[in-house]
Each structure stands twice: as structure tokens, then as C-alpha cells.
Amino acid sequence: MPTVNVGRDRLYEALQQHYSEEEFDELCFDFGIELDDVTTEKAIIRKEKHLQEDTLEDEEIIYKIEVPANRYDLLCLEGLARALRIFTGKQGSPTFSLSSSAIQKMYVQPETALIRPYVVCAILRGITFNQARYNSFIDLQDRLHQNLCRKRTLVAIGTHDLGTLEGPFTYEALPPSEIKFVPLKQRMEFTAEELMDFYKSDLKLKKYLHIIESSPVFPVLYDSKRTVLSLPPIINGAHSAITLQTKDVLIECTATDLTKAKIVLNTLVTMFSEYCEKKFEVEPVEVISSDGNATIYPDLHVRSLEVDLAYINGYIGVSLQSKQVIDLLNRMQLPSEATIGSNGKSKIKALIPPTRSDVLHPCDVVEDVAIAYGYNNILKTLPRSLTQGKQQPLNHFSDLLRSEIAMAGFTEVLTWILGSEAENFWLLNRKHKEHTGVIVGNPRGSDFEVNRVRASLLPGLLKTMGHNKDSPRPVKLFEVSDVVLLDNTKDVGAANERHLAALYCNTTSGFEVIHGLVDRIMEVVGISNAAVGDTKGYYIAPSNEPEFFKGRQANIILNGSCIGSFGIIHPQVLANFDILDPCSVVELNIEPFL
Amino acid sequence: MVALSDKEVTKAQHVEEVILSHLQTHEEIVNSGEFAKANGLEHDLLLSVVQSLHGFNYVEAQDIKKEAWVLTEEGNSYATLGSPEVQVYKAIPLEGISREDLQKKLDVSVFKIGFAKAMGNKWLETKPLVSRKVSNVEDQVQQQLVHIRNGQDLAAADIDALKKRKLIIPLIWKGYSIRKGTSYAPKRTKAATDLTREVLQRGTWKDLVFKDYNYNALGQPTEGGHLHPLLKVRAQFREIFLEMGFEEMPTNNFIESSFWNFDALFQPQQHPARDSHDTFFLQVPEKAQFLPEDYLQRVKEIHEHGGYGSIGYGYNWKREDAEKNVLRTHTTAVSSRMLYKLAQDGFTPKRYFSIDRVFRNEAVDRTHLAEFHQIEGVVCDRGLTLGDLIGVLNEFFSRLGIRKLRFKPAYNPYTEPSMEIFSYHDTLKKWVEVGNSGMFRPEMLLPMGLPEDVSVIAWGLSLERPTMILYGIDNIRDLFGHKVDLKLIKSNPICRLGMR
């Protein structure tokens, strides 16, 4: 969940009310956001730098607030405060409008299709910035870049002082050597080619270079005088940088995903048109695609969604009247009205503003009714249908067998399914080729060796033994759990197999103890001992596995097929797992017993 | 007490006889040390015998503590060879000797110490040669050391002088003075410790005196094995679900395709949970070999363009992304398979549950692991309401002993409404999150082919968190994984979750 940092005092000012921390926490809980932390700007910096200093009294208190990942309209103080004001009934939902006609045009060149095909634009006229508003405007772009824009891969935002530029604008894609401009925060001109090199050492920007680096053409925006607006998704030009004095702001969003570009643009203009001379009015820009089609952006149209009143009541389990539902939806920024459907049923027509891109389906309207009504005010009921409890036979059987093994004196352990290549192969004296199994493609940075999904329970038991050297002897361990084997008959190409493994460790090897356990397992599952070669019952036959000691190991043959093996662990393997005393081990597949 | 060998037992019996028979004719053994010496007994053995006799009130023993002195190694050598000052004195011939020659005749330290002492005693002259100043000396130090060696007393001033020269060190000597006890008898009848087969069959239990049992000591540890604490908690959760009429889902498939793990759940392909930072993708087997084609088309359609009343996400859905295999990030992947199957088989009301392993590519610490167990409950029925979900959750959690619940609106791509479950923690005095829940979105259910009036409510929590709270474990790796503390498994109490 994204976290938004807002100054407490500014927030309360915007909410037109002062809350105690507890009161505000309650309000957050009811609305579905979370007051995650209370800190100060300087404390955040200190934490980043690992400094130990006390908070000074005059530091501004910052609230860190977690918001739902699909509510981009709550990613800045403006939107958060607006939503809470509306939720607490202090104001109604704003209506956003476009000024009459598009003055500015953006022409898209066909080459952009090769790298970043979409651009959408809008203009905020007569905006008044101050330091706090300006910071919030920049922060919102950062948060959108991180969340919805998926680290600028899907959408990149550029904001410009329109007063420094002259339209019409073009969106082009050119070879990097042909793009030359002074980027933001620099004084020198760079070609795009040079910039890519220059930013390799820039901690903030280097992570975006890969998005266009390997492309023969880079996306770039120009005004009519060939001034570079930006080189998306990397950097804006210095020329059109916005300042506290900027009055008219041009916003451009270039994208590989048009839907998200539109949401990003709408989020910026619906939040910051609040500070425009004509509040909540946005000047549109006409975007002319390479095939000549013109589209007006931003798309601020209000979608209407008709939902049966009965659907809402039935979904939540309440019986509200239309008027009540409308009141509740008004508090959630979904202005609505009552209508009657063609079948004579009561309907609620909800008007979905451009800020609410999270509303996809009537069920989203239902949720807002439920939130405004209060989850904790809903009457508890129970589903009426009678159903039967039932266990999975494999799990049921495993539990019975686990009890038997524990009764035989073994202590259960629970080990990792992920392990290293070493412990799954060469530490067991096994070679790779003999046991190909499931391999993880992206193990975590520090654990890059942990990339194997176990095909045997043995490494887990041996590691547990190695870590419990001081345990009183004999140590008797077991585990009943799944391993994963490649299996071409399964849709995903792999399947689990339920195994049982047990280990005995003492001053003597305990080979006959493990042998006895094998006999006991067969006894409790009702399989009788058979003569070697029989295809009914079980017998054991000498084996030759590298993890076991020669001449003290055997395969377990059930109804003619090998289901597992047991033996004294090879001294080399013991040493590999840092075990000082002899051990005997059994591992078998228990699924054939079912 | 250390067990005695047979030979030692015989010796101990002898000591016991000597003590008891002595007390028959004497009032008291004043000093156990002297008594041992006089009778040729080992004093240590005598002490342990007296302790035992005292325990059974045959004798009454009283502690004697004495500060005795023993010789240090240096003291010992002077007791034998004479004090260094006398050794030096004696090494000087009557005609005198050069200092160097005198030094050569003696041990280095003897010379060094003895020369200084002898000079201090004014026994020597040094000019021009070293010569005797007095005609005769008496070696008092040697005599004193010999006294100490023989256990005789010395004047306090002499003790101090020897102590200062580090020739003697103190030793606390312990012994007893011994008198008859209340149960004194000239011969001990040994108390029986146990009712044995022999005693039973001979019938001697009627006359035997039984030794008192030490009720304060622990009994003998039991033999036998142990089940794992986390799985004991799992067993209780399973029972709660079974009692509530839930059917277990087959979750024995750790490898899942992105299709079932994400796409079928209406989780968009750009969702952050599908990042490599959160999910383990597989190199082998890299991709799912087959996917349910008809259904896949409906899933693609709902993601791209919506349907069933939804506008969808409006992006270009890629089959390649759906084919990517992952280590499942939640057991809800199995729930989606089960619900799809239910739709194909013909809908009937169902309650499903599972408790099994899931995987997250996250940093591990004391409370978080890359592998953990997810507990999941699912109810599918016609016309279920949010009130039903709240009711089921109250029922489920009250069986865990959690009766104070409240719900916070939340976001989850595949449930709407979504609710985080909070319970009031009496010790922490605050509300803590105990699970997540919601109603599956129609965009997930309808493409599966479930009837329109069917709703599905579901909730999930981890198995590890309640277990850690239940057993007061603050590092999950003490419990789960190979760094487990076996003692913790063995001493773990039964899990009473679900008992009421």
C-alpha cells in the first residue's frame, strides 16, 4: 500500500477541523486509510542517514498515511483532505470542467510508435503556487511515477511553464545523437546520447535509463521553436522548468499504456485545478495522432453507472432506501440520484467522477455504500446452506501417519522447501544430472544460492541435525511434507509428492533402528513383508546410492516398485553437513499407500 | 550423589560400622578428622557416610569448620631443605666468598631471597668478601613450616610472617562432630527405595522401611516423539474448519501458473505483486504447458475490455505473462481452480478451506519468512452478503477465543468489498490486524461460469502469526526451518485453540 506524507497542521487546516491523534486515527479507520506513523521531516532524514538525534519541538509533525493502492486521488494532501471533507459532510463533490476550446495542439509523429506511442496533455491556467503547493505537486508526480506508472515504464509525466514555450507542440522519436538540449538542473547542452552516459552515475535517474536505452530512437517533445520540453521518461528540459511564479502549467504524459496515461493526467488536473483562477477548470489540449485523428485531453467525462437498489442492499445485507444510499454515496465522492428502471425497479444512478478510476463495476459502488454506512454497523448473519466438512484424504492420511511416527519416538521438524543447489546435490554426493528439479529464476539478492525447490526431504533433516549438535543422543527426527518433481503430465510441468523422512543420530549408526521404522510404517499401513522379487507386499533390496554408506543401504520395494530408500549416511555427507556422529536416514514417497 | 562402585560400597559399609559401633560405647566423636586418622579411614568417604546416617537420623552430625594452613610449593621445599636465608648462610665458607661465587653455589631464587633475608637478619658481612657475621643461626622458619606440615598450631605472628612470604595458604577444613541420633541403632537397616518384583514376591514389603520419596525433584523424562508446534496449531485450525462444515481443498501444488495465481483472480498484469521483487518466478519449468483456452479468452476479455457490468482495466493482456510459472504467492490460486471446477461441474453451495505453504520473494527477518503457511476459508453460495462474511468471521474467530472484532475498509484487486480484520489485543491494549477478507469480484467469478447470483466470501490469515503469539515466540526461525530449537519442539504444550 502506498504511503503519503502530509504535514499535520496543513492537513487539519485543509480539513477545517482539529483532531486529536486518536480521533484522526478513528476517522482513517472508518474511511479505509491508515495513520501509519507520526514523525517529522527531519526525523525522516535522520532515519535515512541513521543519525541519532532528538526531535526538536519546532519541527513540523508529519503524518504518514497509507492509502489503498487503487486510489490515486488520495496520493496528495489536496485529494486526501478533499475526500475526508466530503466524507465528513463538510463539502460536496467538486465538478470539473474544461474551458471551452483547445488552444494548444500536440502533433504525434509516427516514429513514436516504435518506443512510446501515446501522449496526453492538459493545461492548468492561472495557477497560484506557494512552496507547500509546489512541493505537493512534485511529490504527487513522484508517487504516481512509482505506483501507477510502474517506475515510469508505463507512463512518464512532464510539467512545464507554458509561458516559456510556444505551441503547437510535437511528440517525436529521434536518434539520440540528434536530440540536443539543456536538461533540468544543468547548464550545459547534452545530446541524448551523452545524457544516457551522464546519468549512469545519477542515483535517482539511472534506474530509468533501461526503458529507452536500447532503442534506436528516443521519445522527445518539442515546441514550435524546437525547444525540447522533455526526454521522457528520463528528464525534462531546463528551459520550461516550473517555478513558484509559474502561472500556466502544461502537463504532458507519454506512455505505453493509454488508459493509465489518461488516469495520471486526470489525477494531476483534478487535484491541482483547485489552485487555478477558475477553480476546477482545465484547459484542454488537442492531440493529433500520426494518422490525423484528433482527440481532446483530458477526458474529464463523468461516467454514469446505474445500479439496482436491491443489488446494493442484497450485496451488503441491509435494507436501505434510495435516499439513504444517495446520502452515503455523496459522502464517498460518488454523487448519485434515484431512478426507476424499465422493469419498475428502484435504481441508483451513480456519477463516477474522473478522480474515481477505481470504480470498474457496480460492486465498487456497493463497497462505497458499505464504507459510508460503516462496516461495523452491518448486522451479522450466517450463510444458511448446509455443507459437509471433509478432509483431503492425503492430508488426513499424512496426519495419521505423523502420529504413528511420533509414537515411535521421533520428533517432528518443519523445514524449508527452498534450498541451495549445493545442499540438494553435491553436499549429498549427488550429481546434477541425476536429479533435475524445479529452479527459481529470480532468487533474492542476498540469497542468490537459494534457488532450488527441494526434491527430497533429506537436506532439511541433515541441516537440522547439523544445527542441533548439542541435543542429547539419540536424536530421532522426522518430517512428512511435500517435495516437487518435474512432471510433464501436469499443466505447469511439475507436481508435488508427499514424502516421509526420518533420521536417527547416535554414537552408533542406528541402521537397524531405521530399518525397524520402515517395518513399523509398513505394519501400520497394513502391508506385509514379502519375499524378494514378489510383486505383492514389500521387501528391501541392497542399493548403491552416493549419499549412503556402501553395504549399509537398501531400497524399499512396494508391490514391485521402489518407493524410497534408507541407509547409513556417507561419512563425507556427514562432514558436509557438519554432523559429528553417525546417522541413518529413510525417505519414501507415501502416496502409494493411499 | 554420584553412584558408588561395589568396592566403594563395601568400604562405605565398613566406615558405617566403625562409626556406629564407636558410638555404642562413646558419647561423641569430637572431630571426624581425628577419628578418621585414628581409625585409618578416608575422611572424605567418612563424611559422605555421616551425611547419609544423619539423613536417616542414625547420628546427629554438627559441622566443624576450621581454617587450617597448608604449605605452598615454595614452603614445602623450605620445610625440607631449610629456609633460603639459612641455605645462604650455610653456603658461605668460614674464610668468606665473593658474591659471584656464592651466587654460583645456589639456586637463583634461593640466593636472591636468602641473601636479602640474611642481610636483613644481620647474619652477614659483605666487605670485602661475603662472610658470616654470627657464628651460629637457628632455622626457625624451617621448624615452623614443619609444624604446619604436621598439622600443629603456631603463634599468630608466625602465621602472618609465613603468609606474607607466601609459604603457606589457608584451607577451610570441614568435618563433623558426631553423636547418636534419634533413630540410632548399632547396625543400619537399609531403607528400601522401591517396591520391586522381588520384594513383592517374597512378601518382605510388610517389614521393610521405605525411604522417603523426594517430592520436590522432577520425575524421569518420558520417552517418545513429538509433533511440531506449528502443525499442532494447524491441526486445531483444521478441526475448527471441519466443525464449521468446510471441505479441504487440495493444495499440494506449490508450482502455479501466473494465470491461476493472478490473472484468474482479476489481478492486472502490471500489478506490483507480480513484480520479481515480490514473486518467485521459475527458470525450470518456466512456463505452463496448457491453460483452459475458452476460459482464458474470457479472462483476457475481462482484463482488457471488461464485461458483466465492468469496464475492465483497459490494457493489452499478454498470454506470455499468464503462462509464467511461479511459486504460488497465496493458496487463493487453488481457490480459483476450485471455483472454476465448481462452475464446470455445476454449482452447489460449498465451503472450502486450506492451510498450506505459500512463497513471497521478500526480505526475511524475525517475523517474516520467504515461506509461510496461509490459512484460507471460502464460502460460496447464492445471495451471500457482506453481513454473512462478518457473521462467519465472528464465528470463526470466536472459536479461536477472539471475540472483539472490527473491520476496516481495504483494497485487494480480487475482492470488493475488502475488509481487514482487527481484533482487540488485551495485553497490547490496541487493535491489531489478524487477517484479510472480502467478497470475490464478479470479474473473477462470472468468467469462470458461476451463476450470476452466486457470491463468494473469503478470508485469509497466516498460521505463523497466531502461533508465535500463542506460544510467545519472538523469532519465527526458532520454530520453522532447520535452525529450530529441538527443545522448543519437545517442551511445547498442546494447542487448545477451538476448545470451548
PDB file of C-alpha atoms in Angstrom, chain A residues 301-408:
ATOM      1  CA  HIS A 301     -16.310  12.997 -18.624  1.00  0.00           C
ATOM      2  CA  VAL A 302     -18.441  11.740 -15.796  1.00  0.00           C
ATOM      3  CA  ARG A 303     -19.475   8.133 -16.287  1.00  0.00           C
ATOM      4  CA  SER A 304     -22.869   7.179 -15.000  1.00  0.00           C
ATOM      5  CA  LEU A 305     -23.432   3.748 -13.554  1.00  0.00           C
ATOM      6  CA  GLU A 306     -26.906   2.503 -12.816  1.00  0.00           C
ATOM      7  CA  VAL A 307     -27.149   0.007 -10.005  1.00  0.00           C
ATOM      8  CA  ASP A 308     -30.264  -1.721  -8.736  1.00  0.00           C
ATOM      9  CA  LEU A 309     -31.108  -0.687  -5.195  1.00  0.00           C
ATOM     10  CA  ALA A 310     -31.894  -4.347  -4.481  1.00  0.00           C
ATOM     11  CA  TYR A 311     -28.416  -5.328  -5.688  1.00  0.00           C
ATOM     12  CA  ILE A 312     -26.810  -2.890  -3.264  1.00  0.00           C
ATOM     13  CA  ASN A 313     -28.958  -3.994  -0.335  1.00  0.00           C
ATOM     14  CA  GLY A 314     -28.580  -7.676  -1.173  1.00  0.00           C
ATOM     15  CA  TYR A 315     -24.807  -7.445  -1.518  1.00  0.00           C
ATOM     16  CA  ILE A 316     -24.337  -5.784   1.833  1.00  0.00           C
ATOM     17  CA  GLY A 317     -27.180  -7.373   3.741  1.00  0.00           C
ATOM     18  CA  VAL A 318     -29.027  -4.161   4.644  1.00  0.00           C
ATOM     19  CA  SER A 319     -32.362  -2.609   3.625  1.00  0.00           C
ATOM     20  CA  LEU A 320     -31.645   0.996   2.784  1.00  0.00           C
ATOM     21  CA  GLN A 321     -33.947   3.408   0.983  1.00  0.00           C
ATOM     22  CA  SER A 322     -32.769   5.171  -2.171  1.00  0.00           C
ATOM     23  CA  LYS A 323     -32.362   8.421  -0.314  1.00  0.00           C
ATOM     24  CA  GLN A 324     -30.117   6.856   2.296  1.00  0.00           C
ATOM     25  CA  VAL A 325     -27.966   5.252  -0.382  1.00  0.00           C
ATOM     26  CA  ILE A 326     -27.651   8.579  -2.193  1.00  0.00           C
ATOM     27  CA  ASP A 327     -26.592  10.327   1.010  1.00  0.00           C
ATOM     28  CA  LEU A 328     -23.984   7.658   1.648  1.00  0.00           C
ATOM     29  CA  LEU A 329     -22.623   7.773  -1.903  1.00  0.00           C
ATOM     30  CA  ASN A 330     -22.410  11.557  -1.785  1.00  0.00           C
ATOM     31  CA  ARG A 331     -20.027  11.201   1.134  1.00  0.00           C
ATOM     32  CA  MET A 332     -17.826   8.904  -0.999  1.00  0.00           C
ATOM     33  CA  GLN A 333     -17.475  11.386  -3.896  1.00  0.00           C
ATOM     34  CA  LEU A 334     -19.997   9.480  -5.979  1.00  0.00           C
ATOM     35  CA  PRO A 335     -22.858  11.941  -6.493  1.00  0.00           C
ATOM     36  CA  SER A 336     -25.949   9.956  -7.384  1.00  0.00           C
ATOM     37  CA  GLU A 337     -29.652  10.136  -7.978  1.00  0.00           C
ATOM     38  CA  ALA A 338     -32.612   7.765  -7.753  1.00  0.00           C
ATOM     39  CA  THR A 339     -34.168   6.454 -10.957  1.00  0.00           C
ATOM     40  CA  ILE A 340     -36.689   3.814 -11.866  1.00  0.00           C
ATOM     41  CA  GLY A 341     -35.610   1.091 -14.258  1.00  0.00           C
ATOM     42  CA  SER A 342     -37.697  -0.096 -17.214  1.00  0.00           C
ATOM     43  CA  ASN A 343     -38.850  -3.023 -15.078  1.00  0.00           C
ATOM     44  CA  GLY A 344     -40.133  -0.619 -12.434  1.00  0.00           C
ATOM     45  CA  LYS A 345     -37.327  -1.387 -10.011  1.00  0.00           C
ATOM     46  CA  SER A 346     -35.597   1.299  -7.977  1.00  0.00           C
ATOM     47  CA  LYS A 347     -32.186   2.146  -9.272  1.00  0.00           C
ATOM     48  CA  ILE A 348     -29.367   4.350  -8.143  1.00  0.00           C
ATOM     49  CA  LYS A 349     -27.578   6.288 -10.846  1.00  0.00           C
ATOM     50  CA  ALA A 350     -24.079   6.980  -9.596  1.00  0.00           C
ATOM     51  CA  LEU A 351     -21.974   9.599 -11.345  1.00  0.00           C
ATOM     52  CA  ILE A 352     -18.373   8.455 -11.402  1.00  0.00           C
ATOM     53  CA  PRO A 353     -16.055  11.497 -11.464  1.00  0.00           C
ATOM     54  CA  PRO A 354     -12.723  11.371 -13.317  1.00  0.00           C
ATOM     55  CA  THR A 355     -10.982  11.071  -9.925  1.00  0.00           C
ATOM     56  CA  ARG A 356     -12.513   7.652  -9.291  1.00  0.00           C
ATOM     57  CA  SER A 357     -10.761   5.415 -11.833  1.00  0.00           C
ATOM     58  CA  ASP A 358     -11.028   2.617  -9.258  1.00  0.00           C
ATOM     59  CA  VAL A 359     -14.753   2.211  -9.913  1.00  0.00           C
ATOM     60  CA  LEU A 360     -14.963  -0.557 -12.509  1.00  0.00           C
ATOM     61  CA  HIS A 361     -18.165  -2.380 -11.658  1.00  0.00           C
ATOM     62  CA  PRO A 362     -21.375  -1.837  -9.639  1.00  0.00           C
ATOM     63  CA  CYS A 363     -19.740  -3.824  -6.832  1.00  0.00           C
ATOM     64  CA  ASP A 364     -17.335  -0.898  -6.366  1.00  0.00           C
ATOM     65  CA  VAL A 365     -20.343   1.367  -5.794  1.00  0.00           C
ATOM     66  CA  VAL A 366     -21.672  -1.193  -3.320  1.00  0.00           C
ATOM     67  CA  GLU A 367     -18.406  -1.075  -1.398  1.00  0.00           C
ATOM     68  CA  ASP A 368     -18.601   2.700  -1.078  1.00  0.00           C
ATOM     69  CA  VAL A 369     -22.151   2.433   0.239  1.00  0.00           C
ATOM     70  CA  ALA A 370     -20.922  -0.134   2.770  1.00  0.00           C
ATOM     71  CA  ILE A 371     -17.943   2.014   3.838  1.00  0.00           C
ATOM     72  CA  ALA A 372     -20.093   5.110   4.302  1.00  0.00           C
ATOM     73  CA  TYR A 373     -22.717   3.036   6.129  1.00  0.00           C
ATOM     74  CA  GLY A 374     -19.917   1.668   8.321  1.00  0.00           C
ATOM     75  CA  TYR A 375     -18.709  -1.934   8.077  1.00  0.00           C
ATOM     76  CA  ASN A 376     -19.125  -2.216  11.806  1.00  0.00           C
ATOM     77  CA  ASN A 377     -22.780  -1.218  11.683  1.00  0.00           C
ATOM     78  CA  ILE A 378     -23.736  -4.104   9.406  1.00  0.00           C
ATOM     79  CA  LEU A 379     -25.835  -6.785  11.061  1.00  0.00           C
ATOM     80  CA  LYS A 380     -24.044 -10.138  11.443  1.00  0.00           C
ATOM     81  CA  THR A 381     -25.743 -13.045   9.681  1.00  0.00           C
ATOM     82  CA  LEU A 382     -24.692 -16.560   8.744  1.00  0.00           C
ATOM     83  CA  PRO A 383     -24.886 -18.339   5.400  1.00  0.00           C
ATOM     84  CA  ARG A 384     -27.831 -20.726   5.502  1.00  0.00           C
ATOM     85  CA  SER A 385     -26.824 -23.593   3.226  1.00  0.00           C
ATOM     86  CA  LEU A 386     -25.811 -26.827   4.888  1.00  0.00           C
ATOM     87  CA  THR A 387     -22.421 -28.117   3.777  1.00  0.00           C
ATOM     88  CA  GLN A 388     -20.348 -31.080   4.888  1.00  0.00           C
ATOM     89  CA  GLY A 389     -16.903 -30.894   6.402  1.00  0.00           C
ATOM     90  CA  LYS A 390     -14.418 -33.037   4.533  1.00  0.00           C
ATOM     91  CA  GLN A 391     -10.671 -33.598   4.650  1.00  0.00           C
ATOM     92  CA  GLN A 392      -8.307 -34.239   1.791  1.00  0.00           C
ATOM     93  CA  PRO A 393      -7.503 -37.972   2.034  1.00  0.00           C
ATOM     94  CA  LEU A 394      -3.781 -37.322   1.515  1.00  0.00           C
ATOM     95  CA  ASN A 395      -3.679 -34.817   4.388  1.00  0.00           C
ATOM     96  CA  HIS A 396      -5.844 -36.982   6.599  1.00  0.00           C
ATOM     97  CA  PHE A 397      -3.601 -39.974   5.956  1.00  0.00           C
ATOM     98  CA  SER A 398      -0.443 -37.908   6.494  1.00  0.00           C
ATOM     99  CA  ASP A 399      -1.728 -36.782   9.888  1.00  0.00           C
ATOM    100  CA  LEU A 400      -2.438 -40.367  10.953  1.00  0.00           C
ATOM    101  CA  LEU A 401       1.000 -41.455   9.842  1.00  0.00           C
ATOM    102  CA  ARG A 402       2.670 -38.483  11.576  1.00  0.00           C
ATOM    103  CA  SER A 403       1.105 -39.535  14.865  1.00  0.00           C
ATOM    104  CA  GLU A 404       2.373 -43.083  14.416  1.00  0.00           C
ATOM    105  CA  ILE A 405       5.937 -41.904  13.716  1.00  0.00           C
ATOM    106  CA  ALA A 406       5.831 -39.607  16.739  1.00  0.00           C
ATOM    107  CA  MET A 407       4.562 -42.511  18.866  1.00  0.00           C
ATOM    108  CA  ALA A 408       7.553 -44.479  17.628  1.00  0.00           C
TER     109      ALA A 408
END
